[in-house]
C-alpha cells in the first residue's frame, strides 16, 4: 500500500545537526523506551497500519531517518504522508492537513478519500508538527519550554528548560513548516489549502499571517495559500485581564492543581509515560472511546478502528517529550466570573489577525466548530474577527457550526467537515 518514492526527493538531504544530550537525559530516553515498549519505529509502523487499513487511496511516505538513537537527533525533520487524486488535472490545489495538540496526521483518515475523489483536489498531504506525531522529537533543551524566568515562583522551575518565549515557541513550529512548504512543496503556481485543527488551527492561522506579513514587508512571495480552514481552533478569545481573573487562592482545589501542573510543564503525555505500557495503552483506549464513542470496536476477526487509532495514539503519546511543551508556552488556563477556559498567550482576535492579513493571497477563510464543541467559548470573538477580516481585508471569512460534532469534528461528522473544505 505504501509506495516508496525516492525519486520525489532527488535533492541532497540536509546534513543532520548532531549534538549530545546530558548523560542523565540520554539514560532517561533508554529507560522510557523499555518502560513504554515504544520507539520511533513502532510509532511509524502504527501510523502505517492505521492509514493502510482505513484509507483506500495509496500513499507516499518520505524517506525518514531513524530516530531511535538517544545519542543523535536530527534538526527539524517533519514527518508527512502524501496522497494523490486518482485522476490528475493541472491547477488543482493541494490540501495540507495539520493536526492538533497531542495528536498526529493519522487522525484525518476519515477525510482523505473523500477529498481525493472530489475532483477538486490534486493532492492531500498530512503533516506532523515538529516535536509531535512522527516528526523529530528534539531535545528538551531545544523544545518550546516556557522560560523559568517568566515567573519567579518555584512551580515554574523545571529540570530541563529551553527558556523559550511565546514568540520563540510559535517560531519553533512555523520555521520547520515554512522550510517544508518552500523546500519540499513549493511550486510558483500551485495553490494550497491549509487545514488545521485545534492548536494546529492556531498555528496555521499564524502561518497565514506570517506569509502575508513577509509579502508586505519584504515583497517575498511564499507558498500560495489561498484557503484557510480552522477547525475548532484555540486562540481567538483574549484571556481575562489581570483584574478580571479569579485569584488562584479563590479557585477550587482541582483548578489550582491543573494550574500548578500546567505551569510546571507537566503534560498529560508525561502521566501516560509514567504508568508504563500495559496501563498506558488501556488509559489511552478508554480516553479515546470516551471522547469519540462512535469509533468502531473490535470483532472476533478484525482489528477495529478504535484499536488501530488507540495503538497509534499511544505511540504518539509516549514518544519523547518535545512539542507537547507548547501547552504551557503557547497556551494558559484562566478563570474569571464569566467562566474558565484555555487561552492563547498571543491571541488571534481583537483585530490582530485582521492587521496581519492585509494584502494576503487568501481567497477564503472558514472557522468551524462542532455544535457540542468545548472550544465554542471562542465563537463570539471568532465571529467578530471574521467580520473584521471581511470588512478590512476583503477576504470572505465565515464561522460555521457543524451539527452532531464535538471538538473532533473531522471524525464526528466527516462528511460535513470535508464539504466545508471543498465549498
Coordinates of C-alpha atoms in Angstrom, one line a residue:
X1 CA 0.0 0.0 0.0
X2 CA 2.9 2.4 0.8
X3 CA 4.7 3.4 -2.4
X4 CA 8.4 4.3 -1.9
X5 CA 9.1 7.4 -3.8
X6 CA 12.8 8.2 -3.6
X7 CA 12.5 10.0 -6.9
X8 CA 10.5 12.7 -5.3
X9 CA 13.5 13.6 -3.2
X10 CA 16.4 13.9 -5.6
X11 CA 17.9 16.9 -3.9
X12 CA 20.7 16.1 -1.4
X13 CA 19.3 15.7 2.1
X14 CA 20.5 18.3 4.6
X15 CA 23.1 17.0 7.0
X16 CA 21.7 16.4 10.4
X17 CA 22.7 18.6 13.2
X18 CA 24.3 16.3 15.8
X19 CA 24.7 17.0 19.5
X20 CA 24.9 15.2 22.7
X21 CA 22.3 15.4 25.4
X22 CA 23.4 15.4 29.1
X23 CA 24.0 11.7 30.1
X24 CA 21.0 11.7 32.5
X25 CA 18.6 12.6 29.7
X26 CA 20.2 10.0 27.4
X27 CA 19.7 7.4 30.1
X28 CA 16.1 8.5 30.6
X29 CA 15.3 8.0 26.9
X30 CA 16.6 4.4 27.1
X31 CA 14.5 3.8 30.2
X32 CA 11.5 5.4 28.5
X33 CA 11.7 3.0 25.5
X34 CA 12.0 0.0 27.8
X35 CA 9.2 1.1 30.2
X36 CA 6.7 2.1 27.5
X37 CA 7.5 -0.6 24.9
X38 CA 7.6 2.0 22.3
X39 CA 10.1 3.6 19.8
X40 CA 10.0 5.8 16.7
X41 CA 9.8 2.7 14.5
X42 CA 6.8 1.5 16.5
X43 CA 5.2 4.9 16.0
X44 CA 5.7 5.0 12.2
X45 CA 4.5 1.3 11.9
X46 CA 1.3 2.1 13.8
X47 CA 0.7 5.1 11.6
X48 CA 1.2 2.9 8.5
X49 CA -1.2 0.2 9.8
X50 CA -3.9 2.8 10.6
X51 CA -3.7 4.5 7.2
X52 CA -3.4 1.2 5.2
X53 CA -6.5 -0.1 6.9
X54 CA -8.7 3.0 6.9
X55 CA -7.7 4.8 3.7
X56 CA -8.3 3.2 0.3
X57 CA -6.0 5.6 -1.6
X58 CA -2.3 4.7 -1.9
X59 CA 0.2 7.0 -0.2
X60 CA 3.8 8.1 -0.5
X61 CA 5.9 8.3 2.6
X62 CA 9.0 10.4 2.7
X63 CA 12.2 8.5 3.5
X64 CA 12.6 9.1 7.2
X65 CA 15.7 8.9 9.2
X66 CA 15.8 6.6 12.2
X67 CA 15.4 8.5 15.4
X68 CA 15.9 5.7 18.0
X69 CA 19.4 6.5 19.0
X70 CA 19.3 8.8 22.0
X71 CA 22.8 9.9 21.2
X72 CA 21.8 11.6 18.0
X73 CA 19.0 13.8 17.0
X74 CA 18.0 15.4 13.7
X75 CA 17.4 19.1 13.4
X76 CA 13.9 19.8 12.0
X77 CA 12.8 16.7 10.2
X78 CA 9.0 16.8 9.7
X79 CA 7.1 13.6 9.1
X80 CA 4.5 13.7 6.3
X81 CA 2.4 11.5 4.1
X82 CA 1.2 12.3 0.6
X83 CA -1.9 11.1 -1.2
X84 CA -2.6 11.9 -4.9
X85 CA -6.0 12.1 -6.5
X86 CA -6.7 9.1 -8.9
X87 CA -7.2 11.5 -11.8
X88 CA -4.7 14.3 -12.1
X89 CA -5.7 17.7 -13.6
X90 CA -3.5 20.7 -13.9
X91 CA -4.1 23.6 -11.5
X92 CA -5.9 21.6 -8.7
X93 CA -4.9 22.7 -5.2
X94 CA -3.0 20.7 -2.6
X95 CA -4.7 20.3 0.8
X96 CA -2.4 20.4 3.8
X97 CA -3.9 18.7 6.9
X98 CA -2.3 19.8 10.3
X99 CA -3.3 18.0 13.5
X100 CA -3.9 19.4 17.0
X101 CA -2.2 19.1 20.3
X102 CA -1.1 15.6 21.3
X103 CA -2.3 14.1 18.0
X104 CA -0.9 13.2 14.6
X105 CA -1.5 13.2 10.9
X106 CA -3.2 9.8 11.1
X107 CA -6.3 11.2 12.8
X108 CA -7.5 12.6 9.4
X109 CA -8.0 9.1 7.9
X110 CA -11.8 9.6 7.5
X111 CA -11.4 12.7 5.3
X112 CA -8.7 11.7 2.8
X113 CA -10.5 9.5 0.3
X114 CA -13.5 11.9 0.0
X115 CA -11.1 14.8 -0.6
X116 CA -9.2 12.9 -3.3
X117 CA -12.3 11.7 -5.1
X118 CA -14.0 15.1 -5.2
X119 CA -12.4 16.2 -8.4
X120 CA -11.4 19.5 -6.7
X121 CA -8.1 18.4 -5.1
X122 CA -4.9 17.3 -6.7
X123 CA -3.1 16.1 -3.5
X124 CA -3.7 15.7 0.2
X125 CA -0.7 15.9 2.5
X126 CA -0.8 15.2 6.2
X127 CA 1.9 16.7 8.3
X128 CA 3.2 16.2 11.8
X129 CA 4.3 19.4 13.6
X130 CA 7.9 19.4 14.8
X131 CA 8.2 17.6 18.1
X132 CA 4.8 15.9 17.7
X133 CA 3.5 12.8 15.9
X134 CA 6.2 11.1 13.9
X135 CA 8.3 14.2 13.4
X136 CA 11.6 14.7 15.1
X137 CA 11.4 14.9 18.9
X138 CA 14.2 17.4 19.5
X139 CA 15.9 17.5 22.9
X140 CA 14.0 19.2 25.7
X141 CA 16.8 21.8 25.7
X142 CA 15.6 22.9 22.3
X143 CA 11.9 22.3 22.8
X144 CA 9.4 25.1 23.4
X145 CA 9.5 25.1 27.2
X146 CA 8.3 28.3 28.8
X147 CA 11.1 30.2 30.5
X148 CA 11.7 29.8 34.2
X149 CA 12.4 33.5 34.3
X150 CA 8.8 34.4 33.2
X151 CA 7.7 33.9 36.8
X152 CA 9.9 33.6 39.9
X153 CA 7.7 31.2 41.7
X154 CA 9.2 27.7 42.3
X155 CA 6.4 25.9 40.5
X156 CA 7.7 27.5 37.2
X157 CA 11.2 26.0 37.6
X158 CA 11.7 22.8 35.6
X159 CA 14.7 20.4 35.3
X160 CA 15.0 20.9 31.5
X161 CA 14.4 24.4 30.3
X162 CA 15.0 25.9 26.9
X163 CA 13.9 29.4 28.1
X164 CA 11.5 29.9 25.1
X165 CA 9.4 33.0 25.0
X166 CA 5.9 32.7 23.5
X167 CA 7.2 34.1 20.2
X168 CA 10.1 31.6 20.3
X169 CA 7.5 28.8 20.8
X170 CA 5.5 30.0 17.8
X171 CA 8.6 30.0 15.6
X172 CA 9.6 26.6 16.8
X173 CA 6.6 25.3 14.8
X174 CA 6.4 27.8 12.0
X175 CA 10.0 27.7 10.8
X176 CA 10.0 24.0 10.0
X177 CA 6.6 24.3 8.4
X178 CA 7.9 27.1 6.2
X179 CA 11.0 25.2 5.3
X180 CA 8.9 22.2 4.4
X181 CA 6.4 24.2 2.3
X182 CA 9.2 26.0 0.4
X183 CA 11.8 23.2 0.1
X184 CA 9.5 20.2 -0.4
X185 CA 6.3 21.5 -1.9
X186 CA 6.7 25.0 -3.3
X187 CA 5.7 25.5 -6.9
X188 CA 5.1 29.1 -8.0
X189 CA 1.6 28.5 -9.4
X190 CA 0.4 25.8 -7.1
X191 CA -2.4 26.7 -4.7
X192 CA -2.5 25.3 -1.1
X193 CA -5.5 24.9 1.2
X194 CA -4.3 24.9 4.8
X195 CA -6.5 22.9 7.2
X196 CA -5.6 22.9 10.9
X197 CA -7.3 21.5 13.9
X198 CA -7.3 23.0 17.5
X199 CA -3.7 24.0 18.3
X200 CA -2.9 23.1 14.6
X201 CA -5.6 25.6 13.6
X202 CA -3.9 28.3 15.7
X203 CA -0.5 27.6 14.1
X204 CA -2.0 27.5 10.6
X205 CA -3.5 30.9 11.2
X206 CA -0.2 32.2 12.5
X207 CA 1.5 30.8 9.3
X208 CA -1.0 32.5 7.0
X209 CA -0.3 35.8 8.9
X210 CA 3.4 35.2 8.6
X211 CA 3.2 34.7 4.8
X212 CA 1.1 37.9 4.4
X213 CA 3.5 40.0 6.5
X214 CA 6.6 38.7 4.7
X215 CA 4.9 39.7 1.4
X216 CA 4.0 43.1 2.8
X217 CA 7.4 43.9 4.4
X218 CA 9.9 42.3 2.1
X219 CA 7.9 41.6 -1.1
X220 CA 8.8 37.9 -0.6
X221 CA 6.3 35.6 -2.3
X222 CA 5.9 32.5 -0.3
X223 CA 3.6 29.5 -0.8
X224 CA 0.4 30.4 -2.4
X225 CA -2.1 29.6 0.4
X226 CA -5.5 30.6 -1.0
X227 CA -7.8 28.9 1.5
X228 CA -7.6 28.7 5.3
X229 CA -9.8 26.2 7.2
X230 CA -9.5 26.4 11.0
X231 CA -11.3 23.5 12.7
X232 CA -12.2 24.2 16.4
X233 CA -9.1 26.4 16.8
X234 CA -7.8 27.6 20.1
X235 CA -6.8 31.3 20.4
X236 CA -9.4 33.7 19.2
X237 CA -10.6 34.9 22.6
X238 CA -8.2 37.0 24.6
X239 CA -7.7 35.8 28.1
X240 CA -9.2 37.7 31.0
X241 CA -7.3 40.7 32.1
X242 CA -5.4 40.6 35.5
X243 CA -8.2 42.4 37.3
X244 CA -10.8 40.0 35.8
X245 CA -9.0 36.9 36.8
X246 CA -10.1 34.9 39.8
X247 CA -7.0 34.7 42.1
X248 CA -5.6 31.2 42.5
X249 CA -6.3 31.2 46.2
X250 CA -10.1 31.6 45.4
X251 CA -10.2 28.8 42.8
X252 CA -11.5 25.2 43.5
X253 CA -8.7 22.8 44.5
X254 CA -9.0 20.9 41.2
X255 CA -8.4 24.0 39.2
X256 CA -5.5 25.1 41.3
X257 CA -3.9 21.6 40.8
X258 CA -4.4 21.9 37.0
X259 CA -2.8 25.3 37.0
X260 CA 0.2 24.2 39.1
X261 CA 0.8 21.1 36.8
X262 CA 0.3 23.2 33.7
X263 CA 2.7 25.9 34.9
X264 CA 5.3 23.3 35.8
X265 CA 5.2 21.9 32.2
X266 CA 3.8 18.6 33.4
X267 CA 1.8 17.4 30.4
X268 CA -0.9 14.6 30.0
X269 CA 1.7 12.7 27.9
X270 CA 4.1 12.6 30.9
X271 CA 1.5 10.9 33.0
X272 CA 0.9 8.2 30.4
X273 CA 4.7 7.6 30.1
X274 CA 4.8 7.2 33.9
X275 CA 2.3 4.4 34.1
X276 CA 4.0 2.1 31.6
X277 CA 3.0 0.1 28.6
X278 CA 0.0 -2.0 29.7
X279 CA -1.7 0.6 31.8
X280 CA -0.8 3.3 29.4
X281 CA -2.4 1.5 26.4
X282 CA -5.5 0.9 28.5
X283 CA -5.7 4.5 29.6
X284 CA -5.4 5.8 26.0
X285 CA -8.1 3.4 24.7
X286 CA -10.5 4.4 27.5
X287 CA -9.9 8.1 26.9
X288 CA -10.3 7.8 23.2
X289 CA -13.5 5.8 23.5
X290 CA -14.8 8.4 26.0
X291 CA -14.0 11.3 23.7
X292 CA -15.1 9.7 20.4
X293 CA -17.5 6.9 21.4
X294 CA -18.7 6.2 17.8
X295 CA -15.4 4.6 16.8
X296 CA -16.0 1.1 15.7
X297 CA -14.8 -1.5 18.2
X298 CA -13.2 -4.9 17.5
X299 CA -15.0 -8.1 16.5
X300 CA -13.6 -11.6 16.9
X301 CA -11.9 -11.5 13.5
X302 CA -11.0 -7.9 12.7
X303 CA -8.8 -5.3 14.3
X304 CA -11.1 -2.4 14.9
X305 CA -11.0 1.3 14.1
X306 CA -10.7 2.0 17.8
X307 CA -7.8 -0.5 18.3
X308 CA -5.8 1.0 15.4
X309 CA -6.3 4.6 16.4
X310 CA -5.6 3.8 20.1
X311 CA -2.4 2.0 19.3
X312 CA -1.3 4.9 17.1
X313 CA -2.2 7.5 19.7
X314 CA -0.4 5.5 22.4
X315 CA 2.9 5.6 20.5
X316 CA 2.4 9.3 19.6
X317 CA 1.8 10.0 23.3
X318 CA 4.8 8.2 24.9
X319 CA 7.3 9.4 22.3
X320 CA 10.0 11.7 23.8
X321 CA 8.6 14.9 25.2
X322 CA 9.2 17.8 22.8
X323 CA 6.4 19.8 21.1
X324 CA 3.9 19.0 23.8
X325 CA 5.6 21.7 25.9
X326 CA 3.7 24.2 23.7
X327 CA 0.8 23.5 26.1
X328 CA 2.4 26.0 28.5
X329 CA 4.5 28.2 26.2
X330 CA 1.6 29.0 23.8
X331 CA -1.5 28.4 26.0
X332 CA -2.6 29.2 29.5
X333 CA -5.7 28.2 31.6
X334 CA -7.5 31.1 33.2
X335 CA -10.8 31.7 35.1
X336 CA -13.0 34.7 35.5
X337 CA -16.5 35.4 36.6
X338 CA -17.6 34.5 33.1
X339 CA -16.1 31.1 33.2
X340 CA -12.9 29.1 32.7
X341 CA -11.0 28.3 29.5
X342 CA -7.7 27.8 27.7
X343 CA -6.4 30.9 26.0
X344 CA -3.5 31.7 23.7
X345 CA -0.8 33.8 25.1
X346 CA -0.7 35.6 21.7
X347 CA -4.4 35.6 20.7
X348 CA -5.7 35.8 17.1
X349 CA -8.7 38.0 17.9
X350 CA -9.0 41.7 18.8
X351 CA -8.0 42.8 15.3
X352 CA -4.6 41.1 15.4
X353 CA -5.3 38.6 12.6
X354 CA -7.0 41.3 10.6
X355 CA -4.0 43.6 10.7
X356 CA -1.7 40.8 9.6
X357 CA -3.8 39.6 6.7
X358 CA -3.8 42.9 4.7
X359 CA -2.6 42.1 1.2
X360 CA -2.8 38.4 1.8
X361 CA -3.4 36.0 -1.1
X362 CA -6.2 34.3 0.8
X363 CA -9.3 33.9 -1.2
X364 CA -11.4 32.5 1.6
X365 CA -11.3 31.6 5.3
X366 CA -13.6 29.4 7.4
X367 CA -13.7 28.7 11.0
X368 CA -15.5 25.5 12.0
X369 CA -16.9 24.4 15.4
X370 CA -18.9 21.4 16.4
X371 CA -22.3 22.0 17.9
X372 CA -21.2 20.5 21.2
X373 CA -17.6 21.6 20.9
X374 CA -15.9 22.8 24.2
X375 CA -14.0 25.3 22.1
X376 CA -17.2 27.2 21.2
X377 CA -16.4 29.7 24.0
X378 CA -14.2 31.3 21.3
X379 CA -17.1 31.6 18.9
X380 CA -18.1 35.2 19.7
X381 CA -14.6 36.5 19.4
X382 CA -14.1 34.4 16.2
X383 CA -17.2 35.9 14.6
X384 CA -16.0 39.4 15.4
X385 CA -12.6 38.8 13.9
X386 CA -14.1 37.2 10.8
X387 CA -16.3 40.2 10.3
X388 CA -13.3 42.5 10.7
X389 CA -11.4 40.4 8.1
X390 CA -14.3 40.6 5.6
X391 CA -14.6 44.4 6.1
X392 CA -10.9 45.4 6.2
X393 CA -9.1 42.7 4.2
X394 CA -11.9 42.0 1.7
X395 CA -11.4 38.2 2.3
X396 CA -14.6 36.1 2.7
X397 CA -14.3 34.9 6.3
X398 CA -17.1 33.0 8.0
X399 CA -17.8 30.9 11.0
X400 CA -19.8 27.6 10.6
X401 CA -21.1 25.2 13.2
X402 CA -21.2 21.5 12.3
X403 CA -24.0 19.5 13.7
X404 CA -23.5 16.2 15.5
X405 CA -19.9 17.1 16.2
X406 CA -17.7 17.9 19.2
X407 CA -14.1 19.1 19.2
X408 CA -13.0 16.3 16.9
X409 CA -15.4 17.3 14.2
X410 CA -13.3 15.8 11.4
X411 CA -14.1 12.4 12.9
X412 CA -17.6 13.1 14.4
X413 CA -19.1 14.4 11.2
X414 CA -16.5 13.7 8.5
X415 CA -18.9 14.3 5.5
X416 CA -19.8 17.8 6.6
X417 CA -16.2 18.6 7.5
X418 CA -15.0 17.6 4.0
X419 CA -17.8 19.5 2.4
X420 CA -16.8 22.7 4.2
X421 CA -13.2 22.2 2.9
X422 CA -14.3 21.8 -0.7
X423 CA -17.0 24.5 -0.8

